mmCIF file of C-alpha atoms in Angstrom:
data_model
loop_
_atom_site.group_PDB
_atom_site.id
_atom_site.type_symbol
_atom_site.label_atom_id
_atom_site.label_comp_id
_atom_site.label_asym_id
_atom_site.label_seq_id
_atom_site.Cartn_x
_atom_site.Cartn_y
_atom_site.Cartn_z
ATOM 1 C CA MET A 1 -26.919 -5.446 3.786
ATOM 2 C CA ASP A 2 -29.901 -5.007 1.451
ATOM 3 C CA LYS A 3 -32.158 -5.076 4.491
ATOM 4 C CA LEU A 4 -30.374 -2.045 5.945
ATOM 5 C CA ILE A 5 -31.579 -0.101 2.920
ATOM 6 C CA ASN A 6 -35.053 -1.443 2.253
ATOM 7 C CA LYS A 7 -36.324 -3.039 5.480
ATOM 8 C CA TYR A 8 -35.291 -0.738 8.343
ATOM 9 C CA ASN A 9 -37.075 2.496 9.139
ATOM 10 C CA VAL A 10 -34.214 4.898 9.883
ATOM 11 C CA SER A 11 -35.123 8.289 11.293
ATOM 12 C CA ILE A 12 -33.156 11.428 10.485
ATOM 13 C CA SER A 13 -32.647 12.103 14.205
ATOM 14 C CA ARG A 14 -31.097 8.691 14.848
ATOM 15 C CA GLY A 15 -28.998 9.037 11.728
ATOM 16 C CA LEU A 16 -27.643 12.365 12.967
ATOM 17 C CA ILE A 17 -26.954 10.983 16.454
ATOM 18 C CA GLY A 18 -24.993 8.148 14.871
ATOM 19 C CA ALA A 19 -23.065 10.649 12.747
ATOM 20 C CA VAL A 20 -22.118 12.639 15.858
ATOM 21 C CA ILE A 21 -20.927 9.449 17.561
ATOM 22 C CA LEU A 22 -18.772 8.670 14.529
ATOM 23 C CA GLY A 23 -17.438 12.229 14.565
ATOM 24 C CA VAL A 24 -16.340 11.782 18.179
ATOM 25 C CA GLY A 25 -14.667 8.499 17.269
ATOM 26 C CA PHE A 26 -12.817 10.106 14.370
ATOM 27 C CA PHE A 27 -11.687 12.990 16.587
ATOM 28 C CA LEU A 28 -10.312 10.565 19.175
ATOM 29 C CA ALA A 29 -8.597 8.552 16.423
ATOM 30 C CA THR A 30 -6.778 11.581 15.012
ATOM 31 C CA ASN A 31 -5.981 13.704 18.070
ATOM 32 C CA GLU A 32 -3.714 13.074 21.052
ATOM 33 C CA ILE A 33 -5.662 14.046 24.158
ATOM 34 C CA ASN A 34 -3.958 12.008 26.860
ATOM 35 C CA SER A 35 -2.210 8.661 27.202
ATOM 36 C CA PHE A 36 -5.470 6.726 27.634
ATOM 37 C CA PHE A 37 -7.124 8.063 24.482
ATOM 38 C CA THR A 38 -3.874 7.775 22.535
ATOM 39 C CA ALA A 39 -3.758 4.062 23.368
ATOM 40 C CA LEU A 40 -7.426 3.785 22.405
ATOM 41 C CA SER A 41 -7.089 5.703 19.123
ATOM 42 C CA PRO A 42 -6.553 2.683 16.787
ATOM 43 C CA TYR A 43 -9.882 1.280 17.989
ATOM 44 C CA SER A 44 -11.955 4.420 18.580
ATOM 45 C CA LEU A 45 -13.439 4.617 15.077
ATOM 46 C CA MET A 46 -14.344 0.928 15.167
ATOM 47 C CA ILE A 47 -16.004 1.298 18.578
ATOM 48 C CA SER A 48 -17.872 4.452 17.612
ATOM 49 C CA GLY A 49 -18.930 2.856 14.314
ATOM 50 C CA LEU A 50 -20.453 -0.153 16.055
ATOM 51 C CA ILE A 51 -22.249 2.103 18.525
ATOM 52 C CA ALA A 52 -23.553 4.317 15.697
ATOM 53 C CA PHE A 53 -24.963 1.304 13.845
ATOM 54 C CA ILE A 54 -26.632 0.000 17.012
ATOM 55 C CA VAL A 55 -28.174 3.405 17.737
ATOM 56 C CA THR A 56 -29.459 3.757 14.170
ATOM 57 C CA PHE A 57 -30.287 0.190 13.092
ATOM 58 C CA GLY A 58 -30.352 -1.748 16.369
ATOM 59 C CA THR A 59 -28.511 -4.959 17.208
ATOM 60 C CA SER A 60 -30.274 -6.768 14.358
ATOM 61 C CA GLY A 61 -28.710 -4.220 12.013
ATOM 62 C CA ILE A 62 -25.257 -5.282 13.185
ATOM 63 C CA LYS A 63 -26.141 -8.900 12.396
ATOM 64 C CA ASP A 64 -27.288 -7.950 8.906
ATOM 65 C CA LEU A 65 -24.197 -5.792 8.381
ATOM 66 C CA PHE A 66 -21.881 -8.693 9.262
ATOM 67 C CA SER A 67 -23.885 -11.383 7.501
ATOM 68 C CA LYS A 68 -22.184 -14.163 5.564
ATOM 69 C CA PRO A 69 -20.878 -13.043 2.121
ATOM 70 C CA SER A 70 -23.439 -14.023 -0.507
ATOM 71 C CA ASP A 71 -22.530 -12.585 -3.891
ATOM 72 C CA PRO A 72 -24.732 -14.454 -6.402
ATOM 73 C CA ASN A 73 -21.805 -14.422 -8.863
ATOM 74 C CA GLY A 74 -19.465 -15.987 -6.297
ATOM 75 C CA ASN A 75 -17.553 -14.592 -3.339
ATOM 76 C CA ILE A 76 -14.114 -15.479 -4.718
ATOM 77 C CA LYS A 77 -14.965 -13.723 -7.959
ATOM 78 C CA ASN A 78 -16.110 -10.724 -5.909
ATOM 79 C CA PHE A 79 -12.800 -10.590 -4.083
ATOM 80 C CA PHE A 80 -10.593 -10.672 -7.182
ATOM 81 C CA LYS A 81 -12.875 -8.391 -9.193
ATOM 82 C CA TYR A 82 -12.963 -5.599 -6.640
ATOM 83 C CA ILE A 83 -9.399 -5.781 -5.362
ATOM 84 C CA THR A 84 -8.334 -5.513 -9.030
ATOM 85 C CA LEU A 85 -10.707 -2.595 -9.553
ATOM 86 C CA THR A 86 -9.275 -0.890 -6.456
ATOM 87 C CA ALA A 87 -5.732 -1.236 -7.784
ATOM 88 C CA VAL A 88 -6.611 -0.097 -11.314
ATOM 89 C CA LEU A 89 -8.537 2.968 -10.164
ATOM 90 C CA GLY A 90 -5.870 3.953 -7.644
ATOM 91 C CA PHE A 91 -3.010 3.460 -10.086
ATOM 92 C CA ALA A 92 -4.779 5.358 -12.870
ATOM 93 C CA ALA A 93 -5.595 8.275 -10.549
ATOM 94 C CA SER A 94 -2.021 8.364 -9.246
ATOM 95 C CA ILE A 95 -0.545 8.388 -12.774
ATOM 96 C CA PHE A 96 -2.940 11.140 -13.846
ATOM 97 C CA LEU A 97 -2.166 13.358 -10.853
ATOM 98 C CA GLN A 98 1.607 12.876 -10.871
ATOM 99 C CA TYR A 99 2.467 12.649 -14.555
ATOM 100 C CA VAL A 100 -0.318 14.542 -16.298
ATOM 101 C CA LEU A 101 -1.114 17.289 -13.779
ATOM 102 C CA LYS A 102 2.421 17.190 -12.290
ATOM 103 C CA PHE A 103 1.150 17.222 -8.706
ATOM 104 C CA HIS A 104 3.421 16.339 -5.807
ATOM 105 C CA LEU A 105 1.617 13.707 -3.763
ATOM 106 C CA ALA A 106 2.433 13.072 -0.122
ATOM 107 C CA ALA A 107 3.066 9.452 0.855
ATOM 108 C CA ASN A 108 1.251 7.713 3.664
ATOM 109 C CA PRO A 109 3.321 8.244 6.859
ATOM 110 C CA GLU A 110 3.150 4.511 7.537
ATOM 111 C CA SER A 111 4.561 3.500 4.138
ATOM 112 C CA GLY A 112 7.476 1.132 4.624
ATOM 113 C CA ASN A 113 6.722 0.948 8.332
ATOM 114 C CA ILE A 114 4.017 -1.672 8.150
ATOM 115 C CA MET A 115 5.266 -3.840 11.029
ATOM 116 C CA SER A 116 4.654 -1.071 13.571
ATOM 117 C CA ILE A 117 0.910 -1.039 12.897
ATOM 118 C CA ILE A 118 0.194 -4.469 11.417
ATOM 119 C CA LEU A 119 -1.644 -5.754 14.505
ATOM 120 C CA ASN A 120 -3.905 -2.715 14.582
ATOM 121 C CA ILE A 121 -4.679 -2.563 10.864
ATOM 122 C CA PRO A 122 -7.784 -4.842 10.964
ATOM 123 C CA PHE A 123 -9.347 -2.725 13.732
ATOM 124 C CA MET A 124 -8.435 0.584 12.084
ATOM 125 C CA LEU A 125 -9.771 -0.479 8.695
ATOM 126 C CA LEU A 126 -12.932 -1.921 10.211
ATOM 127 C CA GLY A 127 -13.481 1.567 11.622
ATOM 128 C CA GLU A 128 -13.050 3.045 8.149
ATOM 129 C CA GLU A 129 -15.478 0.515 6.676
ATOM 130 C CA LEU A 130 -18.045 1.213 9.379
ATOM 131 C CA ILE A 131 -18.010 4.977 8.903
ATOM 132 C CA SER A 132 -18.129 4.619 5.104
ATOM 133 C CA PHE A 133 -20.982 2.135 5.056
ATOM 134 C CA TYR A 134 -22.824 4.064 7.742
ATOM 135 C CA ILE A 135 -22.938 7.094 5.450
ATOM 136 C CA LEU A 136 -23.887 4.959 2.443
ATOM 137 C CA LEU A 137 -26.586 2.919 4.168
ATOM 138 C CA VAL A 138 -28.239 5.705 6.159
ATOM 139 C CA LEU A 139 -28.480 7.949 3.087
ATOM 140 C CA ALA A 140 -29.642 5.078 0.885
ATOM 141 C CA ASN A 141 -32.256 4.080 3.458
ATOM 142 C CA LEU A 142 -33.663 7.597 3.741
ATOM 143 C CA ILE A 143 -33.715 8.072 -0.046
ATOM 144 C CA TYR A 144 -35.236 4.639 -0.698
ATOM 145 C CA ARG A 145 -38.111 5.317 1.682
ATOM 146 C CA LYS A 146 -38.889 8.504 -0.264
ATOM 147 C CA THR A 147 -38.442 7.133 -3.791
ATOM 148 C CA THR A 148 -38.619 3.285 -3.553
ATOM 149 C CA ASN A 149 -35.790 3.344 -6.105
ATOM 150 C CA GLN A 150 -33.052 1.271 -4.463
ATOM 151 C CA LYS A 151 -30.534 1.588 -7.299
ATOM 152 C CA GLN A 152 -30.754 5.384 -7.211
ATOM 153 C CA ALA A 153 -30.509 5.343 -3.424
ATOM 154 C CA GLU A 154 -27.380 3.168 -3.572
ATOM 155 C CA ILE A 155 -25.696 5.382 -6.164
ATOM 156 C CA ILE A 156 -26.249 8.540 -4.101
ATOM 157 C CA GLY A 157 -25.058 6.722 -0.975
ATOM 158 C CA ILE A 158 -21.921 5.515 -2.778
ATOM 159 C CA ILE A 159 -21.089 9.023 -4.018
ATOM 160 C CA PHE A 160 -21.378 10.643 -0.594
ATOM 161 C CA SER A 161 -19.546 7.760 1.078
ATOM 162 C CA CYS A 162 -16.635 8.107 -1.380
ATOM 163 C CA ILE A 163 -16.396 11.864 -0.860
ATOM 164 C CA ILE A 164 -16.436 11.639 2.936
ATOM 165 C CA PHE A 165 -14.003 8.710 2.926
ATOM 166 C CA GLY A 166 -11.593 10.749 0.818
ATOM 167 C CA LEU A 167 -11.934 13.838 3.014
ATOM 168 C CA LEU A 168 -11.183 11.820 6.149
ATOM 169 C CA HIS A 169 -7.688 11.241 4.727
ATOM 170 C CA PHE A 170 -6.887 14.947 4.335
ATOM 171 C CA SER A 171 -4.473 15.203 7.270
ATOM 172 C CA THR A 172 -2.809 11.895 6.335
ATOM 173 C CA TYR A 173 -1.913 13.040 2.820
ATOM 174 C CA TYR A 174 -1.632 16.789 3.315
ATOM 175 C CA ASN A 175 1.331 18.065 1.255
ATOM 176 C CA GLY A 176 1.154 21.767 2.115
ATOM 177 C CA ASN A 177 -1.226 22.582 -0.736
ATOM 178 C CA PRO A 178 -4.932 22.181 0.108
ATOM 179 C CA MET A 179 -6.068 21.958 -3.525
ATOM 180 C CA THR A 180 -3.640 19.251 -4.637
ATOM 181 C CA THR A 181 -4.290 17.370 -1.409
ATOM 182 C CA LEU A 182 -8.032 17.449 -2.107
ATOM 183 C CA ALA A 183 -7.445 16.196 -5.638
ATOM 184 C CA HIS A 184 -5.264 13.406 -4.219
ATOM 185 C CA ILE A 185 -7.693 12.135 -1.586
ATOM 186 C CA LEU A 186 -10.841 12.474 -3.696
ATOM 187 C CA LEU A 187 -9.392 10.759 -6.765
ATOM 188 C CA ILE A 188 -7.207 8.084 -5.163
ATOM 189 C CA GLN A 189 -8.833 7.293 -1.809
ATOM 190 C CA GLY A 190 -12.277 8.194 -3.143
ATOM 191 C CA SER A 191 -11.946 5.899 -6.154
ATOM 192 C CA ALA A 192 -10.788 3.018 -3.933
ATOM 193 C CA ARG A 193 -13.938 3.525 -1.892
ATOM 194 C CA ILE A 194 -16.045 2.940 -5.010
ATOM 195 C CA ALA A 195 -14.668 -0.596 -5.281
ATOM 196 C CA PHE A 196 -15.034 -1.284 -1.545
ATOM 197 C CA ASN A 197 -18.641 -0.078 -1.573
ATOM 198 C CA LEU A 198 -19.586 -2.117 -4.639
ATOM 199 C CA SER A 199 -18.013 -5.214 -3.137
ATOM 200 C CA GLY A 200 -20.064 -4.793 0.035
ATOM 201 C CA LEU A 201 -23.326 -4.199 -1.786
ATOM 202 C CA LYS A 202 -22.756 -7.161 -4.136
ATOM 203 C CA SER A 203 -21.744 -9.559 -1.341
ATOM 204 C CA ASN A 204 -24.429 -8.169 0.997
ATOM 205 C CA THR A 205 -21.980 -7.795 3.893
ATOM 206 C CA ILE A 206 -19.241 -5.546 5.238
ATOM 207 C CA ILE A 207 -16.952 -8.573 5.608
ATOM 208 C CA MET A 208 -15.888 -8.795 1.961
ATOM 209 C CA PRO A 209 -14.850 -5.125 1.515
ATOM 210 C CA LEU A 210 -13.067 -5.301 4.860
ATOM 211 C CA ILE A 211 -10.987 -8.275 3.673
ATOM 212 C CA ILE A 212 -10.204 -6.504 0.388
ATOM 213 C CA HIS A 213 -9.325 -3.278 2.220
ATOM 214 C CA ILE A 214 -6.968 -5.041 4.647
ATOM 215 C CA ILE A 215 -5.115 -6.992 1.954
ATOM 216 C CA TYR A 216 -4.896 -4.002 -0.383
ATOM 217 C CA ASP A 217 -3.515 -1.722 2.333
ATOM 218 C CA LEU A 218 -1.012 -4.326 3.513
ATOM 219 C CA ILE A 219 0.324 -4.649 -0.032
ATOM 220 C CA PHE A 220 0.237 -0.903 -0.683
ATOM 221 C CA LEU A 221 1.956 0.090 2.566
ATOM 222 C CA SER A 222 4.582 -2.630 2.214
ATOM 223 C CA PHE A 223 5.775 -1.567 -1.220
ATOM 224 C CA SER A 224 5.068 2.169 -1.384
#
C-alpha cells in the first residue's frame, strides 16, 4: 500500500473520475431504482471501488492494494491491536454521546438481524474499505508528490477518509436530528475508521482492515 502513496503518479483528473465512479456506486447501494439494481446494491460499492482503483492506479495498483499483510511488528499483533482500538474508541464515543451529552442514538437497522445479511457482509464491507482507502490513498499520493512528506500525507488522508466514512452512514443512523446524527457518525463510525486505516497502513494491505471490519461488525450487529 506504501507504493500507492509514493510510487504512483496519480493525476487530479483521474482521481476525480474515480470519485465520481464511487459516487455512482454509493448511490446504487443506497437507492432502490428497480429490481435489478436492488439485487445488485450489496455489491455496487465493491464493484465501483475496484473500477475506481483501476482507473486511478491501474491493475498493478489493485495488486499492491491487496498485497499480502506485512506488518513488521506481526500481523496477528496488528489484528488484535486494531480491533481492540476500534472497540475502545467506539465504546468511549458511545458512552460520551449517550451518557454525557444525553444524545439519543439510532441503532443500526440490521442490529439483531445479522442472519439476513451475513452472506453479503464481506462484499458490502469490502466496498466500504475500498471507498475509504481510495480517499486516503489518492489524497496522500497527491500531497506526497507536493511535499515528499509521507507521514503528513497519510495523516491528512486518514482525517478526510474518516470524515467521509462517517458521513456515508448518515442515512443509516439518522435519528430525526441532523446535529446529533452528525455527532454520532463522526465520533463513532469516524473513530472506527481511524483504527481500520492505521491497520491497513501498518500491514501495507487492505486485507487486514477488511478482516477486522468484518469481524467487528459481525460481533457488533449480533449483540447490539
